[in-house]
Amino acid sequence: MLYRLRHLTAYAYRNPVGYARCTLRLAPAAGDGQVPLSHEVVVEPAPRAATERGDFFGNRTVSVTVETPHRDFRIDAQSRVRVERPPLPDRDSGPAWEEVRERVLTRPGLGPDAPAHFAAPSRRVPLLPEVTDYARASFPAGGGAYAGAFDLMRRIREDFTFDAEATEVGTPLAQAFAGRRGVCQDFSHIMIAALRGLGLPAAYVSGYLRTLPPPGQPRLEGADASHAWVAVWCGEGWVGLDPTNGIGVQDDHIVVARGRDYADVAPVAGIIAGSGAQSLRVAVDVVPEEEERAA
């Protein structure tokens, strides 16, 4: 699949802001069946400085500094990417989950993909006894790590309700778990906490998901949104699972960044020097190029 992506972030401030510094993670990742073809970010007002680098986990970041007084701040990222992933592994393949847990402790190396980085609690993902207990039903003794993770993903899809009004970006994991409601960020954090509670490495993945309009209706510009899912280390590599939709990650998912939790991969994060109320608008388009040509 060839995709054209657009991610527009627009802030409006009641009072002028004299300084802003932020880090952007908006470029599609390379690898994992993805080939970025182009990427451009336009920031208004124009930044005084912009620095591009890779973070510890290999995510492509751009840090910008704006010193022009402004009431409107706009970040417009546009990309093209090719996605072609291999089929999902057989659900009963791979080692038992107890064996995977032991491999984490003996696996050499501490590179960006090392499972040891993703097995411990992190800023947004504490280990909670009630969440670990919830996971145990999916991992009987001797059961496969991948089979258990897949079952856990399906259970979260069935037991939790998607509700954009139930949580906010900073809602604690414990609150979302107790309420059984939330959004993709909450469900991903819950699944990660459940897996790590059993000693299984799990990473938070941010990106986009291709969505289809209702039959006979055109795609609405800006109707898509950022998405989040989980990558699970099953002893022989990482596998993507999407608890919000109960599906394995295939060509409809586009990876942007991966980290221990949302705090590592926020699309836009930073500080401003100003006071007063502000509003935020985010619009995302994920358009297959073949669909665009047909239209």
Coordinates of C-alpha atoms in Angstrom, one line a residue:
M1 CA 0.0 0.0 0.0
L2 CA 1.1 3.5 -0.9
Y3 CA -0.2 6.2 1.5
R4 CA -0.3 9.9 1.5
L5 CA -0.4 11.3 5.0
R6 CA -1.2 14.7 6.5
H7 CA -1.2 15.6 10.2
L8 CA -2.3 19.1 11.0
T9 CA -1.9 20.5 14.5
A10 CA -3.2 24.0 15.2
Y11 CA -3.1 25.9 18.5
A12 CA -4.9 29.1 19.2
Y13 CA -4.0 31.3 22.3
R14 CA -6.1 34.0 23.9
N15 CA -3.0 36.0 24.7
P16 CA 0.2 36.4 22.6
V17 CA 2.9 33.7 23.2
G18 CA 6.4 35.0 23.0
Y19 CA 8.3 31.8 23.0
A20 CA 7.6 28.1 22.1
R21 CA 9.9 25.1 21.9
C22 CA 8.6 21.7 20.9
T23 CA 9.7 18.3 19.7
L24 CA 7.8 16.7 16.8
R25 CA 7.5 13.0 16.1
L26 CA 5.5 13.0 12.9
A27 CA 7.6 11.2 10.3
P28 CA 6.8 7.6 9.3
A29 CA 9.3 5.2 10.6
A30 CA 11.6 3.1 8.3
G31 CA 11.6 -0.7 8.7
D32 CA 8.9 -3.0 10.0
G33 CA 7.7 -3.3 6.5
Q34 CA 7.7 0.4 5.8
V35 CA 9.6 2.6 3.4
P36 CA 9.2 6.4 3.8
L37 CA 9.2 8.1 0.4
S38 CA 8.9 11.8 1.5
H39 CA 8.3 13.9 4.5
E40 CA 7.9 17.7 5.0
V41 CA 6.9 19.8 8.1
V42 CA 5.8 23.4 7.8
V43 CA 5.7 25.4 11.1
E44 CA 4.0 28.8 11.3
P45 CA 5.3 31.1 12.6
A46 CA 8.6 30.1 11.1
P47 CA 11.0 28.7 13.7
R48 CA 14.2 30.5 14.6
A49 CA 15.9 27.1 14.8
A50 CA 15.0 23.5 13.8
T51 CA 17.1 20.5 14.7
E52 CA 16.5 17.0 13.4
R53 CA 17.9 13.9 15.1
G54 CA 17.0 10.4 16.2
D55 CA 16.0 9.7 19.8
F56 CA 17.2 6.7 21.9
F57 CA 14.6 4.4 20.4
G58 CA 15.5 5.4 16.9
N59 CA 12.4 7.7 16.3
R60 CA 12.9 10.6 14.0
T61 CA 12.4 13.9 15.8
V62 CA 12.5 17.5 14.9
S63 CA 13.0 20.1 17.7
V64 CA 11.8 23.7 16.8
T65 CA 12.2 27.0 18.6
V66 CA 9.8 29.9 17.8
E67 CA 10.6 33.3 19.2
T68 CA 8.1 35.4 17.1
P69 CA 5.1 36.6 19.2
H70 CA 2.0 34.7 18.0
R71 CA -1.6 33.8 18.9
D72 CA -1.8 31.0 16.4
F73 CA 0.7 28.1 16.1
R74 CA 0.4 25.6 13.2
I75 CA 2.3 22.4 12.4
D76 CA 1.5 20.8 9.1
A77 CA 3.3 17.5 8.4
Q78 CA 2.8 15.7 5.0
S79 CA 4.4 12.4 4.1
R80 CA 4.3 9.5 1.6
V81 CA 5.0 6.0 2.7
R82 CA 4.9 2.4 1.3
V83 CA 3.7 -0.3 3.6
E84 CA 4.1 -4.0 2.9
R85 CA 4.3 -6.3 5.9
P86 CA 4.6 -10.1 5.9
P87 CA 1.6 -12.2 7.1
L88 CA 1.0 -12.5 10.8
P89 CA 2.7 -15.5 12.5
D90 CA 0.7 -18.6 13.3
R91 CA -1.1 -18.0 16.6
D92 CA 0.3 -21.2 18.1
S93 CA 3.9 -20.5 17.0
G94 CA 6.8 -19.5 19.2
P95 CA 8.0 -20.4 22.7
A96 CA 6.0 -20.6 25.9
W97 CA 5.5 -17.3 27.7
E98 CA 7.5 -18.6 30.7
E99 CA 10.4 -19.2 28.4
V100 CA 10.1 -15.7 26.9
R101 CA 10.2 -14.2 30.4
E102 CA 13.5 -16.0 31.1
R103 CA 15.0 -15.0 27.8
V104 CA 14.6 -11.3 28.6
L105 CA 17.0 -11.8 31.5
T106 CA 19.7 -13.5 29.5
R107 CA 19.5 -11.7 26.1
P108 CA 22.6 -9.7 25.4
G109 CA 22.7 -6.1 24.2
L110 CA 20.9 -2.9 25.1
G111 CA 20.2 -1.4 21.7
P112 CA 17.0 0.4 20.9
D113 CA 15.1 -2.8 20.2
A114 CA 16.4 -4.7 23.3
P115 CA 13.4 -6.2 25.2
A116 CA 14.9 -5.3 28.5
H117 CA 13.9 -1.6 27.9
F118 CA 10.2 -2.6 27.7
A119 CA 9.8 -5.1 30.5
A120 CA 9.9 -2.7 33.5
P121 CA 7.3 -0.1 34.6
S122 CA 7.5 3.3 33.0
R123 CA 6.2 6.8 33.5
R124 CA 2.7 6.1 32.2
V125 CA 2.6 2.4 32.8
P126 CA 2.9 1.3 36.4
L127 CA 2.6 -2.4 37.3
L128 CA -0.7 -2.9 39.1
P129 CA -1.7 -6.2 40.8
E130 CA -5.3 -6.0 39.4
V131 CA -4.1 -5.5 35.8
T132 CA -1.6 -8.4 36.2
D133 CA -4.4 -10.6 37.5
Y134 CA -6.5 -9.7 34.6
A135 CA -3.8 -10.9 32.2
R136 CA -3.3 -14.3 33.9
A137 CA -6.5 -15.7 32.3
S138 CA -4.8 -15.5 28.9
F139 CA -1.5 -17.2 29.9
P140 CA -2.1 -20.7 31.2
A141 CA 1.0 -22.7 32.2
G142 CA 3.1 -23.7 29.2
G143 CA 0.9 -21.6 26.8
G144 CA 2.5 -19.7 23.9
A145 CA 3.6 -16.1 24.4
Y146 CA 2.1 -15.0 21.2
A147 CA -1.1 -16.9 21.6
G148 CA -1.5 -15.4 25.1
A149 CA -0.9 -11.9 23.9
F150 CA -3.4 -12.3 21.1
D151 CA -6.0 -13.6 23.5
L152 CA -5.3 -10.7 25.9
M153 CA -5.8 -8.3 23.0
R154 CA -9.1 -9.8 22.1
R155 CA -10.3 -9.7 25.7
I156 CA -9.5 -6.0 26.0
R157 CA -11.4 -5.4 22.8
E158 CA -14.5 -7.2 24.3
D159 CA -14.3 -6.0 27.9
F160 CA -13.6 -2.3 27.4
T161 CA -15.7 0.4 25.7
F162 CA -14.2 3.0 23.4
D163 CA -15.3 6.4 24.9
A164 CA -13.5 9.5 23.9
E165 CA -15.2 11.4 26.8
A166 CA -14.2 9.0 29.5
T167 CA -10.4 9.9 29.7
E168 CA -7.9 12.6 28.9
V169 CA -4.2 12.4 27.9
G170 CA -3.2 12.5 31.5
T171 CA -5.8 10.0 32.9
P172 CA -4.0 7.4 35.1
L173 CA -3.9 3.9 33.9
A174 CA -5.6 2.6 37.1
Q175 CA -8.6 4.9 36.4
A176 CA -9.1 3.8 32.8
F177 CA -8.8 0.1 33.9
A178 CA -11.3 0.5 36.7
G179 CA -13.8 2.3 34.5
R180 CA -13.3 -0.2 31.5
R181 CA -13.6 2.8 29.2
G182 CA -11.2 5.0 27.2
V183 CA -9.4 5.4 23.9
C184 CA -6.6 3.7 22.1
Q185 CA -3.9 5.2 24.3
D186 CA -5.6 3.8 27.4
F187 CA -6.2 0.3 26.0
S188 CA -2.5 0.2 24.8
H189 CA -1.2 1.2 28.2
I190 CA -3.5 -1.3 29.9
M191 CA -2.3 -4.1 27.6
I192 CA 1.4 -3.1 28.1
A193 CA 0.9 -3.1 31.9
A194 CA -0.7 -6.5 31.8
L195 CA 2.1 -8.0 29.8
R196 CA 4.9 -6.4 31.8
G197 CA 3.3 -7.6 35.0
L198 CA 3.9 -11.2 33.8
G199 CA 7.5 -10.3 32.8
L200 CA 6.8 -10.0 29.0
P201 CA 8.3 -7.0 27.1
A202 CA 5.7 -4.7 25.4
A203 CA 6.2 -1.4 23.7
Y204 CA 3.9 1.5 22.9
V205 CA 3.6 2.3 19.2
S206 CA 2.1 5.5 17.8
G207 CA 1.1 6.0 14.2
Y208 CA -2.0 6.0 12.0
L209 CA -4.7 3.5 10.9
R210 CA -6.3 3.5 7.6
T211 CA -10.1 3.9 8.1
L212 CA -12.8 3.4 5.5
P213 CA -15.8 5.7 5.1
P214 CA -19.3 4.2 5.2
P215 CA -20.3 2.5 1.9
G216 CA -21.3 5.1 -0.8
Q217 CA -20.0 8.0 1.2
P218 CA -16.8 10.1 0.4
R219 CA -13.9 10.2 2.8
L220 CA -14.0 13.3 5.0
E221 CA -10.8 15.3 5.1
G222 CA -9.3 15.4 8.5
A223 CA -11.6 12.7 9.9
D224 CA -8.8 10.2 10.7
A225 CA -6.8 10.5 13.9
S226 CA -3.6 9.4 15.4
H227 CA -3.7 5.8 16.6
A228 CA -1.8 3.7 19.2
W229 CA -1.2 0.0 19.6
V230 CA 1.2 -2.5 21.2
A231 CA 4.3 -4.3 20.0
V232 CA 5.0 -7.6 22.0
W233 CA 8.3 -9.3 22.2
C234 CA 7.5 -13.0 21.8
G235 CA 11.1 -14.4 22.1
E236 CA 11.9 -14.3 18.4
G237 CA 11.0 -10.7 17.5
W238 CA 8.4 -8.1 17.9
V239 CA 4.7 -8.5 16.8
G240 CA 2.2 -5.7 16.6
L241 CA -1.3 -6.1 18.2
D242 CA -4.1 -3.5 18.2
P243 CA -6.3 -3.9 21.4
T244 CA -8.6 -1.1 20.3
N245 CA -9.7 -3.1 17.3
G246 CA -8.8 -6.6 18.3
I247 CA -6.6 -7.2 15.3
G248 CA -3.0 -7.9 14.4
V249 CA -1.0 -5.1 12.8
Q250 CA -0.9 -5.4 9.0
D251 CA -0.7 -3.0 6.0
D252 CA -3.5 -0.7 7.4
H253 CA -1.3 0.4 10.3
I254 CA 1.5 3.0 9.7
V255 CA 4.2 3.2 12.4
V256 CA 5.6 6.7 13.4
A257 CA 7.3 6.0 16.7
R258 CA 7.9 3.4 19.4
G259 CA 8.7 3.8 23.1
R260 CA 7.9 2.6 26.6
D261 CA 4.7 4.5 26.7
Y262 CA 3.0 7.6 25.3
A263 CA 5.4 10.0 27.0
D264 CA 8.2 8.6 24.8
V265 CA 6.3 9.1 21.5
A266 CA 4.0 12.1 21.8
P267 CA 3.5 13.6 18.3
V268 CA 3.9 17.1 19.6
A269 CA 5.5 17.9 23.0
G270 CA 7.0 21.0 24.4
I271 CA 6.6 24.3 26.3
I272 CA 5.4 27.8 25.7
A273 CA 5.9 31.1 27.4
G274 CA 2.5 32.7 27.8
S275 CA -0.7 32.8 29.8
G276 CA -4.4 32.5 29.3
A277 CA -6.6 29.9 27.7
Q278 CA -5.7 27.9 24.6
S279 CA -7.5 25.6 22.1
L280 CA -6.2 22.7 20.1
R281 CA -7.3 21.3 16.8
V282 CA -5.8 18.1 15.2
A283 CA -6.8 16.8 11.8
V284 CA -5.3 13.7 10.2
D285 CA -5.7 12.3 6.7
V286 CA -4.6 8.8 5.7
V287 CA -5.3 8.3 2.0
P288 CA -4.2 5.3 -0.1
E289 CA -2.8 6.7 -3.4
E290 CA -4.8 4.2 -5.4
E291 CA -8.0 5.5 -3.9
E292 CA -6.9 9.1 -4.6
R293 CA -6.2 8.3 -8.3
A294 CA -9.5 6.5 -8.6
A295 CA -11.4 9.5 -7.2

